[in-house]
mmCIF file of C-alpha atoms in Angstrom:
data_model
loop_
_atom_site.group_PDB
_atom_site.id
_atom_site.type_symbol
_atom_site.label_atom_id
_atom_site.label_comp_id
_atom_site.label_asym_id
_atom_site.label_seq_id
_atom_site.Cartn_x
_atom_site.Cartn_y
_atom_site.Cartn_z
ATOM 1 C CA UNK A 1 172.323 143.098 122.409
ATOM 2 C CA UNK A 2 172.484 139.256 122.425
ATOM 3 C CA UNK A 3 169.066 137.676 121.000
ATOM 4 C CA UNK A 4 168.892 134.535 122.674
ATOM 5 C CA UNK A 5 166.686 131.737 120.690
ATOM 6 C CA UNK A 6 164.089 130.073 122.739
ATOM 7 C CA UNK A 7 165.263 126.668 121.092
ATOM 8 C CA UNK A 8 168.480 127.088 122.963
ATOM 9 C CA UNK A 9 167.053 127.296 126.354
ATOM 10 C CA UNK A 10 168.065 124.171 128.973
ATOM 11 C CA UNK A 11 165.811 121.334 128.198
ATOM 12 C CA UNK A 12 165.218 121.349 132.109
ATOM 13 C CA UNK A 13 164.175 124.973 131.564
ATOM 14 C CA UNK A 14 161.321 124.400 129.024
ATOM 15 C CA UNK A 15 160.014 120.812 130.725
ATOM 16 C CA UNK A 16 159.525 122.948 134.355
ATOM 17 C CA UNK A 17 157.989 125.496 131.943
ATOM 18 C CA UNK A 18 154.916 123.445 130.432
ATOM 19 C CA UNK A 19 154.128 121.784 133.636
ATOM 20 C CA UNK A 20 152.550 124.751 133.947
ATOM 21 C CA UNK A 21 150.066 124.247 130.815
ATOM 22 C CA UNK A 22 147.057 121.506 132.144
ATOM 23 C CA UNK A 23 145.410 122.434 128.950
ATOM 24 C CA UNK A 24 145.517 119.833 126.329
ATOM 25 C CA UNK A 25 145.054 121.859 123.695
ATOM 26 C CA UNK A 26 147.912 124.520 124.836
ATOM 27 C CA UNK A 27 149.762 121.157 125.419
ATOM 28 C CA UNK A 28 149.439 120.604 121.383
ATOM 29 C CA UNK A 29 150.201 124.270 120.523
ATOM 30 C CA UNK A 30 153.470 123.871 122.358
ATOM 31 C CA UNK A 31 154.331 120.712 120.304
ATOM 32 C CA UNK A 32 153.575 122.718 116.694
ATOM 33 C CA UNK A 33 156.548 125.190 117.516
ATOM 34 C CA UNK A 34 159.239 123.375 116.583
ATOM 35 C CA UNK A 35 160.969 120.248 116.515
ATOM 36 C CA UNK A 36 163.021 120.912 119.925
ATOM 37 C CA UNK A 37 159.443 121.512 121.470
ATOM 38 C CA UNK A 38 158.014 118.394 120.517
ATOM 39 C CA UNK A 39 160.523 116.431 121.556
ATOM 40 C CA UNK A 40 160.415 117.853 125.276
ATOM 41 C CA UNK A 41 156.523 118.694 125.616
ATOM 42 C CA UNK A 42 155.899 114.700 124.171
ATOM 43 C CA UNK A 43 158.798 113.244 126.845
ATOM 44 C CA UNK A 44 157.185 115.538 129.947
ATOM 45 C CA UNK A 45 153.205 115.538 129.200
ATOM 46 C CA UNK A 46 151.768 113.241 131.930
ATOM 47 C CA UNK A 47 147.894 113.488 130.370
ATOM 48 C CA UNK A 48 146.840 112.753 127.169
ATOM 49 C CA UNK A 49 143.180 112.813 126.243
ATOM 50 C CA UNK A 50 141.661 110.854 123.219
ATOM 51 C CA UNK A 51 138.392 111.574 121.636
ATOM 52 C CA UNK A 52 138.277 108.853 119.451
ATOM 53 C CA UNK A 53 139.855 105.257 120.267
ATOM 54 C CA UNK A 54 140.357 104.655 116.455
ATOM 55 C CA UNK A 55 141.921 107.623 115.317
ATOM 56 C CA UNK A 56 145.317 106.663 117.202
ATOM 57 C CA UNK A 57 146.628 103.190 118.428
ATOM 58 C CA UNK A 58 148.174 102.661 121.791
ATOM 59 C CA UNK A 59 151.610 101.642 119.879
ATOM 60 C CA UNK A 60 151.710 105.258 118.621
ATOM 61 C CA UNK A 61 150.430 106.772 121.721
ATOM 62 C CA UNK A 62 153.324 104.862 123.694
ATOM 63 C CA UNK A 63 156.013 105.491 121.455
ATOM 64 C CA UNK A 64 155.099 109.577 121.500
ATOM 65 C CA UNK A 65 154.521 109.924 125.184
ATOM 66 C CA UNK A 66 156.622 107.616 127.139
ATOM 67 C CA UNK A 67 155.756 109.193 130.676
ATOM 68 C CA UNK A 68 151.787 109.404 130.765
ATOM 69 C CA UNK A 69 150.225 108.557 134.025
ATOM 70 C CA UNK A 70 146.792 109.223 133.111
ATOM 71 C CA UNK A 71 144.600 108.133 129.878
ATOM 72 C CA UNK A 72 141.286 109.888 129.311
ATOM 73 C CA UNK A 73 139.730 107.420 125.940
ATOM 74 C CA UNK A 74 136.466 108.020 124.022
ATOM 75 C CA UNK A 75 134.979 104.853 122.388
ATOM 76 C CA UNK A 76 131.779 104.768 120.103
ATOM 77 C CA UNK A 77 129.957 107.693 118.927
ATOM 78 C CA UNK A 78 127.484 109.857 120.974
ATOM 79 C CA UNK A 79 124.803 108.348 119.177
ATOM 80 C CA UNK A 80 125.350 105.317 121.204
ATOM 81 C CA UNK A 81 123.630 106.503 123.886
ATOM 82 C CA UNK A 82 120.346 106.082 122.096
ATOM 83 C CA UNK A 83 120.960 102.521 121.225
ATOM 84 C CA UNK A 84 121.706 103.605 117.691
ATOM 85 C CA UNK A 85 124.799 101.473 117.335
ATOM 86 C CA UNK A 86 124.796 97.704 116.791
ATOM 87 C CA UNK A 87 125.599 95.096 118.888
ATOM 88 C CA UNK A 88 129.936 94.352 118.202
ATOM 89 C CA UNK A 89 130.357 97.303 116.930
ATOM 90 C CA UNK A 90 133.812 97.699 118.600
ATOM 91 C CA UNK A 91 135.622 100.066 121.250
ATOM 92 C CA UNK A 92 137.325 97.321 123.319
ATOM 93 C CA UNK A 93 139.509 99.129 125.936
ATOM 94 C CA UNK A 94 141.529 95.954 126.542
ATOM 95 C CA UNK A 95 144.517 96.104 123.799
ATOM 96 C CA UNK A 96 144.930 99.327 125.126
ATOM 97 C CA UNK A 97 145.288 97.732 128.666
ATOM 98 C CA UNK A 98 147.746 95.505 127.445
ATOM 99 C CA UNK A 99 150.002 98.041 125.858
ATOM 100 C CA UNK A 100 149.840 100.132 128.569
ATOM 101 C CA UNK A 101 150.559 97.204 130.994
ATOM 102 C CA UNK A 102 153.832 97.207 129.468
ATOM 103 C CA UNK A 103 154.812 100.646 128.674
ATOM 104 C CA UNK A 104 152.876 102.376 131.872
ATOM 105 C CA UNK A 105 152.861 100.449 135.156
ATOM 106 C CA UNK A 106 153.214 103.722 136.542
ATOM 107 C CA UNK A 107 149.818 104.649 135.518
ATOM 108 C CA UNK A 108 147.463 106.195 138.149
ATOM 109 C CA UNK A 109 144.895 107.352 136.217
ATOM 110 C CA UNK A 110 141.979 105.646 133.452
ATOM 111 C CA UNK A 111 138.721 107.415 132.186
ATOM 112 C CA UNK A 112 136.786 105.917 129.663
ATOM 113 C CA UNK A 113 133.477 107.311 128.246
ATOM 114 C CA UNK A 114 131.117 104.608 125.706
ATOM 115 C CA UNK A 115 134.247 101.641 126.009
ATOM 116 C CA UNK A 116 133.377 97.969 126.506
ATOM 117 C CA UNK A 117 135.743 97.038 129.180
ATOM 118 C CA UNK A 118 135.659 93.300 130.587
ATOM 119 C CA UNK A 119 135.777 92.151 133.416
ATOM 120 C CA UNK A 120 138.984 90.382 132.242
ATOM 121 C CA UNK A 121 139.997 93.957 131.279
ATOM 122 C CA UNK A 122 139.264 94.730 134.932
ATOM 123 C CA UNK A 123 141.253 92.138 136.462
ATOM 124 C CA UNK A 124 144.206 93.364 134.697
ATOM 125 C CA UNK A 125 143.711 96.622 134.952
ATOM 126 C CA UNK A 126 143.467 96.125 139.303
ATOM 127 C CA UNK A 127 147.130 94.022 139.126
ATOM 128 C CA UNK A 128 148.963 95.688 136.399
ATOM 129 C CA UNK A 129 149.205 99.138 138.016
ATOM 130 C CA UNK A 130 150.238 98.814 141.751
ATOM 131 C CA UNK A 131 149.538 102.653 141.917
ATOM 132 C CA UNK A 132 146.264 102.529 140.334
ATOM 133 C CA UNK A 133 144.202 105.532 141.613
ATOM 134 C CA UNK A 134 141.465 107.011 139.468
ATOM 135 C CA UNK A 135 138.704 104.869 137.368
ATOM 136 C CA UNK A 136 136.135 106.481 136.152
ATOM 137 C CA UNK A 137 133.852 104.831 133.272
ATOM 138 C CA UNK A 138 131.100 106.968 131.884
ATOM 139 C CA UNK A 139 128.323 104.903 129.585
ATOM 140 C CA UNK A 140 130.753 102.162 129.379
ATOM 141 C CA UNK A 141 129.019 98.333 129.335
ATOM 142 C CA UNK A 142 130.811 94.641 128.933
ATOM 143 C CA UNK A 143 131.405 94.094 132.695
ATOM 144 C CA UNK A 144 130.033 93.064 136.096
ATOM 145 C CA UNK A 145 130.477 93.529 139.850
ATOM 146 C CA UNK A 146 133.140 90.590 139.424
ATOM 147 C CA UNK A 147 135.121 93.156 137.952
ATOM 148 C CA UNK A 148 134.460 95.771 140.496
ATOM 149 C CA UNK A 149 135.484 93.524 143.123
ATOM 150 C CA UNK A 150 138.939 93.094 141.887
ATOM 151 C CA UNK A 151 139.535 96.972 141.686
ATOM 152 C CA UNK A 152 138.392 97.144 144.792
ATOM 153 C CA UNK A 153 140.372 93.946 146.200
ATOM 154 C CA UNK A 154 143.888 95.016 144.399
ATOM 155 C CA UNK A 155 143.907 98.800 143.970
ATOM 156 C CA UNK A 156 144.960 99.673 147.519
ATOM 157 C CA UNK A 157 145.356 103.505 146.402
ATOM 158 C CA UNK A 158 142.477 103.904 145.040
ATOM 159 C CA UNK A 159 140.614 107.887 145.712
ATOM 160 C CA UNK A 160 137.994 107.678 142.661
ATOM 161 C CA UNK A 161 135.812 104.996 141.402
ATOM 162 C CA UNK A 162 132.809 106.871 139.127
ATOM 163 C CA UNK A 163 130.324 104.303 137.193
ATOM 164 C CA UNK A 164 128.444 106.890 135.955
ATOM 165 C CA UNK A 165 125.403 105.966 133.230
ATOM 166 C CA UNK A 166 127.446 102.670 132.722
ATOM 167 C CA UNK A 167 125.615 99.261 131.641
ATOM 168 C CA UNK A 168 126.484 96.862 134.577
ATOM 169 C CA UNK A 169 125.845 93.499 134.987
ATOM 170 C CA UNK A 170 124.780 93.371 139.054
ATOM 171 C CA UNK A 171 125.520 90.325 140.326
ATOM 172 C CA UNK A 172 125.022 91.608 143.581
ATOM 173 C CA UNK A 173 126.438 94.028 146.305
ATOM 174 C CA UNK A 174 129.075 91.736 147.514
ATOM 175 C CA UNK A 175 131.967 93.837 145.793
ATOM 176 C CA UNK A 176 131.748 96.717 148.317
ATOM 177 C CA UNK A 177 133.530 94.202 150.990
ATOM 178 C CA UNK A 178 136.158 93.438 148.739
ATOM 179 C CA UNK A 179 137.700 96.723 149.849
ATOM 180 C CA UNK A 180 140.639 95.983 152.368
ATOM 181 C CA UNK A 181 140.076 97.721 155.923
ATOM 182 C CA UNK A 182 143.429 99.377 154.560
ATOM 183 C CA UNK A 183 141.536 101.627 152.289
ATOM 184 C CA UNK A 184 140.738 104.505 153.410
ATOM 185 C CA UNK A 185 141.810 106.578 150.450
ATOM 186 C CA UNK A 186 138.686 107.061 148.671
ATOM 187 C CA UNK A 187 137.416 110.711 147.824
ATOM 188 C CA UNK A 188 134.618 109.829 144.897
ATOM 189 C CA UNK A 189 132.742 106.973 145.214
ATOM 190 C CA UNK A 190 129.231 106.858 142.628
ATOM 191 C CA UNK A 191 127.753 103.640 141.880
ATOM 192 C CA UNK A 192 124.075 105.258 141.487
ATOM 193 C CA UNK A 193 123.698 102.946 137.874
ATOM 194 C CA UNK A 194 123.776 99.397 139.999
ATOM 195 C CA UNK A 195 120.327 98.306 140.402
ATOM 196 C CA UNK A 196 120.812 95.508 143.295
ATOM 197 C CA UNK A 197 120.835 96.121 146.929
ATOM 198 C CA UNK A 198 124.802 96.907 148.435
ATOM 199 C CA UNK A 199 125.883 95.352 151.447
ATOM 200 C CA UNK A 200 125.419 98.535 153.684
ATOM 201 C CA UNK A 201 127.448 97.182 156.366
ATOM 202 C CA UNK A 202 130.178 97.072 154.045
ATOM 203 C CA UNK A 203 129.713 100.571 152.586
ATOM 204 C CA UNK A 204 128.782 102.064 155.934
ATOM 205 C CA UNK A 205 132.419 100.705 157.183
ATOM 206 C CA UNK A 206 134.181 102.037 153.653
ATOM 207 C CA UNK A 207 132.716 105.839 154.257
ATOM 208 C CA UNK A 208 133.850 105.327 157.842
ATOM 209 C CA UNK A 209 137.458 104.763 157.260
ATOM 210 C CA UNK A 210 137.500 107.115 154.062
ATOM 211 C CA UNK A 211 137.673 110.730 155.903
ATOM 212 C CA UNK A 212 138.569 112.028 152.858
ATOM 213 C CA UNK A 213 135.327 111.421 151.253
ATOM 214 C CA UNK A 214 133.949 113.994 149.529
ATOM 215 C CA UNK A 215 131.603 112.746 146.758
ATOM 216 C CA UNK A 216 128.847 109.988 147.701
ATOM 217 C CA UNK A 217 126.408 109.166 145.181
ATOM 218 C CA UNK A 218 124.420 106.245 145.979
ATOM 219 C CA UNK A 219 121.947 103.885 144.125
ATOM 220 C CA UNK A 220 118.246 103.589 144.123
ATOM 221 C CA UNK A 221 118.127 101.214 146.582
ATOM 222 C CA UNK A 222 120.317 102.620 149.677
ATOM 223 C CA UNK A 223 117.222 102.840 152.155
ATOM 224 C CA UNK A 224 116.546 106.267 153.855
ATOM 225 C CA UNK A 225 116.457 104.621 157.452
ATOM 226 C CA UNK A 226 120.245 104.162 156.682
ATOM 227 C CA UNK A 227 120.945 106.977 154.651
ATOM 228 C CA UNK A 228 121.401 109.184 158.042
ATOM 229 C CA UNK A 229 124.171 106.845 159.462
ATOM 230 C CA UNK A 230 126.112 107.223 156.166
ATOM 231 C CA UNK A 231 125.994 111.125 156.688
ATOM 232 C CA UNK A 232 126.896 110.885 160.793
ATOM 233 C CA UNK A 233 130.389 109.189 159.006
ATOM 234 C CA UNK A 234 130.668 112.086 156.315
ATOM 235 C CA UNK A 235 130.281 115.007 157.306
ATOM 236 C CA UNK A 236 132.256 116.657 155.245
ATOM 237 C CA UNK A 237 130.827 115.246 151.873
ATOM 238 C CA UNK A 238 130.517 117.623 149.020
ATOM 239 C CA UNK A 239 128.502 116.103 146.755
ATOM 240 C CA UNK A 240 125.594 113.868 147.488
ATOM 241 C CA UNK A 241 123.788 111.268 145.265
ATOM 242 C CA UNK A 242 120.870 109.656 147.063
ATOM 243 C CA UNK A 243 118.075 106.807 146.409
ATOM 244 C CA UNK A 244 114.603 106.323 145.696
ATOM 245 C CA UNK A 245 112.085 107.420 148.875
ATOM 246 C CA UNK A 246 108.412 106.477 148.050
ATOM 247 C CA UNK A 247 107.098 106.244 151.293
ATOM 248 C CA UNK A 248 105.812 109.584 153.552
ATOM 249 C CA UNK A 249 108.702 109.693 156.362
ATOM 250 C CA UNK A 250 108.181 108.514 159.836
ATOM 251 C CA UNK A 251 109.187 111.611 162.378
ATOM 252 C CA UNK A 252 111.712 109.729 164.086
ATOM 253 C CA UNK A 253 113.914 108.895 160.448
ATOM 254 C CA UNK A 254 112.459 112.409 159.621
ATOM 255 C CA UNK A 255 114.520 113.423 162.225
ATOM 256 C CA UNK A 256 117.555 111.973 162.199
ATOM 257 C CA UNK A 257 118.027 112.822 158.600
ATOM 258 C CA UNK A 258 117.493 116.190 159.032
ATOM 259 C CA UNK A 259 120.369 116.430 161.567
ATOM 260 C CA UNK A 260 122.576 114.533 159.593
ATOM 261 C CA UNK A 261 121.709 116.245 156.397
ATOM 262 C CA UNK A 262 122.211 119.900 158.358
ATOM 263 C CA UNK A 263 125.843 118.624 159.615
ATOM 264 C CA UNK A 264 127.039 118.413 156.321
ATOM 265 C CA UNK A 265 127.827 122.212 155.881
ATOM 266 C CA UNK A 266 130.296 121.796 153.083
ATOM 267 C CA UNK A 267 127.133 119.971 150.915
ATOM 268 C CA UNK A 268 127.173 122.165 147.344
ATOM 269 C CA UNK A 269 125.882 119.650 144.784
ATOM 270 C CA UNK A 270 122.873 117.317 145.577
ATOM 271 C CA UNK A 271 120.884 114.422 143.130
ATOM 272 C CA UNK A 272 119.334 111.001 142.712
ATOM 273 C CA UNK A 273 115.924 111.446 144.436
ATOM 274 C CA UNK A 274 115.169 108.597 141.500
ATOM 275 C CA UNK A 275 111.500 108.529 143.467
ATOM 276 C CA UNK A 276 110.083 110.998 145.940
ATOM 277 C CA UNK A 277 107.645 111.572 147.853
ATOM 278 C CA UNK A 278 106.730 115.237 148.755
ATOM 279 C CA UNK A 279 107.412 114.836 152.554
ATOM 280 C CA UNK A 280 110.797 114.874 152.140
ATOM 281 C CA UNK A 281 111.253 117.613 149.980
ATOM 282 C CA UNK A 282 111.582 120.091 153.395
ATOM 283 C CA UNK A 283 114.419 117.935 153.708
ATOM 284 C CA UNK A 284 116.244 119.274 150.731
ATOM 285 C CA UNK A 285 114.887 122.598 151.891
ATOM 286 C CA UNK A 286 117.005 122.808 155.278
ATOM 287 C CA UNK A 287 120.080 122.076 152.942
ATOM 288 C CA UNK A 288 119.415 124.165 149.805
ATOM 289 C CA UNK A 289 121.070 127.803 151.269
ATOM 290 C CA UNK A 290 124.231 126.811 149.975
ATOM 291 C CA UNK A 291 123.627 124.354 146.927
ATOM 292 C CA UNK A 292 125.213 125.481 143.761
ATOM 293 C CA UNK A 293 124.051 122.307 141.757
ATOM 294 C CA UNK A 294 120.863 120.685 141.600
ATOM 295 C CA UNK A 295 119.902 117.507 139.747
ATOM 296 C CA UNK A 296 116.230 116.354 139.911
ATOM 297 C CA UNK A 297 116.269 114.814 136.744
ATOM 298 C CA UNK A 298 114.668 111.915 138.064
ATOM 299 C CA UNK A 299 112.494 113.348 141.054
ATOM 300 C CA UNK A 300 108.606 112.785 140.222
ATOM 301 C CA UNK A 301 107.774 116.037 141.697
ATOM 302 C CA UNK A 302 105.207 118.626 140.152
ATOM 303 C CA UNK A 303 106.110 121.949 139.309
ATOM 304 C CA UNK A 304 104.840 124.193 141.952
ATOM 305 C CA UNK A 305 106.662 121.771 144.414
ATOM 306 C CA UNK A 306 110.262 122.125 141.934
ATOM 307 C CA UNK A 307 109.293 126.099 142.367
ATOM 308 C CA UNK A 308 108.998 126.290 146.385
ATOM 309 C CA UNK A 309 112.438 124.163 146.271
ATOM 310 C CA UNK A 310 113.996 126.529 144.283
ATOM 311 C CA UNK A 311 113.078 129.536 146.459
ATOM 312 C CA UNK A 312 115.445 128.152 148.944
ATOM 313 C CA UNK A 313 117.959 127.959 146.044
ATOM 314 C CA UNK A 314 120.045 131.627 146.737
ATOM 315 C CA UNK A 315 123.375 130.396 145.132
ATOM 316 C CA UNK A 316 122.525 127.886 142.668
ATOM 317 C CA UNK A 317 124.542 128.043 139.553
ATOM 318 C CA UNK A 318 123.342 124.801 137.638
ATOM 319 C CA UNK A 319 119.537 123.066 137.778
ATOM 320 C CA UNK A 320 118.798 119.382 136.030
ATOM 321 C CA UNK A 321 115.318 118.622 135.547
ATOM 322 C CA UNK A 322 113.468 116.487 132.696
ATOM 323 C CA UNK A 323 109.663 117.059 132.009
#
């Protein structure tokens, strides 16, 4: 009986093989095996995930994986979050950008968690990559709306733009209408960390045109008398993020939100509620029957209200609350 090596197999054989593994750390296992391995699991792996922007730099990265199309890069420590790290201290995404620039204009995908990006780093981000698709910055801090305006303006492809936790500088809701009426590619859109009024026209005609939307999460400051009229023009969101209500409801915007809110059958994940008051927690009621994933973490509600709520609650997997 012939023994055939695995290290003799077709290169074409092995690369069709890992595209199989989306597991980074499988990905790594594969490269360990031998030499012939490494060679063909670093030329085919399209993702690469750093946890620490230090502990590599982007000339090694490029010269290792030649083909990546998406870049997942961890900045300063998780201590950060508690403003335990000075001012300076480092974690600038843009050299990376640059690299990149040159070595990836294929790249479609960037998600950064505690970088300081520009808005300079922004801007050539939106016109380096003319297949941009995915940006998602998570407790990230060193730019403004400017910025979002020109990945909005330039990234035509665009399906997910998360700014979740992330330390803006609002200069406004103007960005929104920087997207072209072209783009209607969006399927995750969060902005829930800006603290200015949007231009709702603007975002009312962006959820319009996207019918792929699925995930909506909205800032404090999207008004519930217009918070129905975004729902009419999703209907098949997913995931819903919504403002701050303070005020009892009047039974005519009582009303339409209801209907709206009952349309959206597919709804499994609901939060914001920054502010509530407790006439419109029936609202979240009527809608609660098929939730799996519940975030009150800001909702000023008292306990035997969060109890009634979760009665409703028969297939929830995952429940944020703070005391």
């Amino acid at each position: 009986m012939v023994v055939r090596r695995m290290s003799s197999f077709p290169d074409e054989l092995l690369e069709h093989v890992l595209a199989f593994l989306s597991s980074h750390r499988d990905r790594n296992s594969v490269s360990l095996v031998c030499k012939s391995w490494f060679r063909i699991e670093a030329g085919s792996r399209q993702r690469v995930f750093i946890g620490n922007c230090y502990a590599v730099s982007p000339a090694i990265l490029i010269r290792r994986f030649p083909r990546i199309k998406s870049v997942a890069l961890k900045g300063k420590p998780h201590f950060a979050d508690f403003n335990m790290v000075p001012p300076g201290w480092g974690a600038d995404v843009h050299p990376w950008l640059v690299a990149m620039a040159e070595a990836y204009p294929w790249l479609e995908e960037l998600r950064l968690k505690r970088m300081v990006i520009t808005d300079e780093s922004l801007e050539l981000l939106a016109r380096s990559f003319p297949n941009f698709k995915v940006l998602v910055l998570t407790s990230c801090d060193g730019f403004s709306t400017d910025g979002l305006a020109a990945i909005a303006a330039h990234c035509r492809h665009i399906t997910e733009l998360d700014l979740q936790e992330s330390d803006i500088d609002d200069r406004g809701g103007h960005w929104l209408s920087c997207f072209p009426d072209s783009c209607t590619s969006l399927v995750s859109l969060n902005f829930a960390c800006l603290n200015s009024e949007v231009n709702f026209e603007a975002l009312e005609r962006l959820v319009a045109r996207c019918t792929s939307l699925r995930s909506l999460k909205l800032n404090r400051l999207v008004p519930l008398e217009l918070l129905h009229r975004l729902l009419v023009r999703a209907p098949h969101l997913e995931d819903l993020g919504t403002g701050a209500y303070l005020h009892e409801p009047r039974t005519e915007q009582y009303s339409k939100l209801k209907v709206a809110l009952q349309n959206c059958k597919g709804l499994q994940s609901l939060s914001g509620f920054w502010e509530v008051a407790p006439g419109y927690l029936p609202l979240v009621e009527s809608v609660c029957s098929n939730l799996t994933s519940l975030n009150l973490s800001y909702a000023t509600i008292q306990s035997a209200e969060l109890t009634n709520l979760l009665g409703h609650c028969h297939k929830l997997q995952r429940l944020w609350v703070m005391s």
